[in-house]
Tab-separated table of C-alpha atoms in Angstrom:
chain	number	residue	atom	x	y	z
A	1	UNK	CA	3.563	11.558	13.324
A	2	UNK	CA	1.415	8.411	14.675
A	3	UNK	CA	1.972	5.236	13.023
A	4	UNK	CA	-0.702	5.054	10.862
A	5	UNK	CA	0.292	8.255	9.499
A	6	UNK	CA	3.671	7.358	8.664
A	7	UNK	CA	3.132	4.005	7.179
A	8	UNK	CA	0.978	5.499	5.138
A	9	UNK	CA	3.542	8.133	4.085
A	10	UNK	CA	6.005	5.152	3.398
A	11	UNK	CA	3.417	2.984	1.056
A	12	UNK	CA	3.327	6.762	-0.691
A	13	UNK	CA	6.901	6.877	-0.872
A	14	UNK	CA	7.198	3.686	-1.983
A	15	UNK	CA	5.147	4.177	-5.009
A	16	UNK	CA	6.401	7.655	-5.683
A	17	UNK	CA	7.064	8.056	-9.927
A	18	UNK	CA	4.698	4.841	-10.763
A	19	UNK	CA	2.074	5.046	-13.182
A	20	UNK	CA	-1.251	5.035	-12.265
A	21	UNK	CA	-3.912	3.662	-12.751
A	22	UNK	CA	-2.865	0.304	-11.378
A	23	UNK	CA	-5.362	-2.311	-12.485
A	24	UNK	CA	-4.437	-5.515	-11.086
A	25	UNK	CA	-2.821	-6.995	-7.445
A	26	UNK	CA	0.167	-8.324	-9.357
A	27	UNK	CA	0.734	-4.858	-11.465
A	28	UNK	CA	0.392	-3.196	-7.471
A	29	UNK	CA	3.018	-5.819	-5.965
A	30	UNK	CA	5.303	-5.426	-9.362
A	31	UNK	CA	5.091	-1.369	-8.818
A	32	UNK	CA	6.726	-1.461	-4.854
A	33	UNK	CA	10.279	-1.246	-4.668
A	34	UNK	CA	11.295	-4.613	-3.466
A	35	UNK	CA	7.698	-6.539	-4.466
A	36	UNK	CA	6.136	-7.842	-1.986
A	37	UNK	CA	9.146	-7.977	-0.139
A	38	UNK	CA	8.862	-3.924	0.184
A	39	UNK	CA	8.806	-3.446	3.886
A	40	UNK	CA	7.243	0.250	5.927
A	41	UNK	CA	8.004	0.130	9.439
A	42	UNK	CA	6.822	2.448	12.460
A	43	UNK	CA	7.775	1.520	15.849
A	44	UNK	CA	6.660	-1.789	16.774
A	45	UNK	CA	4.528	-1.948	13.333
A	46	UNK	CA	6.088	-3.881	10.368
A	47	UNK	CA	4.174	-4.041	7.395
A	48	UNK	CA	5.220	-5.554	4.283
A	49	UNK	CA	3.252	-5.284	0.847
A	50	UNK	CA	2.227	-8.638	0.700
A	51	UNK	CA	0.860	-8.631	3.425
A	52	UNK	CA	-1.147	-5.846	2.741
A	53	UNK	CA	-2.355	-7.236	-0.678
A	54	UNK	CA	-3.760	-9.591	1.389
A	55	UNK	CA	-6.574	-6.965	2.672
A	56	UNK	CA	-7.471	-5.592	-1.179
A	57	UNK	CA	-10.639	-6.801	-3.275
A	58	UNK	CA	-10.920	-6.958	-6.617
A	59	UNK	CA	-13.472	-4.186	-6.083
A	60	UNK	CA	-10.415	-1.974	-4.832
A	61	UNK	CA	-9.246	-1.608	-8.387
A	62	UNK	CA	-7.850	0.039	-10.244
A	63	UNK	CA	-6.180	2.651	-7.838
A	64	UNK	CA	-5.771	6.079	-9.502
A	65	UNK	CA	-3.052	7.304	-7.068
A	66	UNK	CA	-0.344	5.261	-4.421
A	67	UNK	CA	-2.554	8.600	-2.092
A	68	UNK	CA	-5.565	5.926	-2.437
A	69	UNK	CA	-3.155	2.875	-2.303
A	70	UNK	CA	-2.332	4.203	0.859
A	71	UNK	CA	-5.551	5.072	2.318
A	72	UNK	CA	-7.308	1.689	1.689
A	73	UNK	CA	-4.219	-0.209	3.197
A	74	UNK	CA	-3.798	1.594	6.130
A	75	UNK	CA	-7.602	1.366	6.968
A	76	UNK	CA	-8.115	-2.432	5.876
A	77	UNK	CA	-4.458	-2.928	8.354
A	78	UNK	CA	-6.395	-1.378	11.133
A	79	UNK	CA	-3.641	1.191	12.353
């Protein structure tokens, strides 16, 4: 598994039983384990959520699944 890949399984992890759809950044931040403290490492790569809440729009919401959570940070993150 590349690191892109398993980041992105870790943000899915991460938001594993949460209730979707997520409407807001601060609902998304509230919904990670450990808030924005909630780290997913690979390697070398540390990425924490705030940091990646950093890279979202208003336009990215709501998110329907942490699947598309996922997929928008790990492209936005440029892994």
């Amino acid at each position: 598994m590349d690191v892109k890949e398993e980041i992105h399984a870790q943000i899915v992890g991460a938001l594993a039983g949460v209730k979707f759809p997520i409407e807001t950044p601060e609902a998304l931040m509230s919904a990670f384990p450990d808030g924005a403290e909630t780290t997913c490492k690979s390697g070398d790569v540390e990425l924490k959520a705030g940091d990646a809440g950093q890279v979202l729009t208003a336009d990215d919401f709501p998110f329907k699944s942490a699947k598309d959570v996922a997929d928008v940070i790990v492209k936005r993150a440029g892994l």
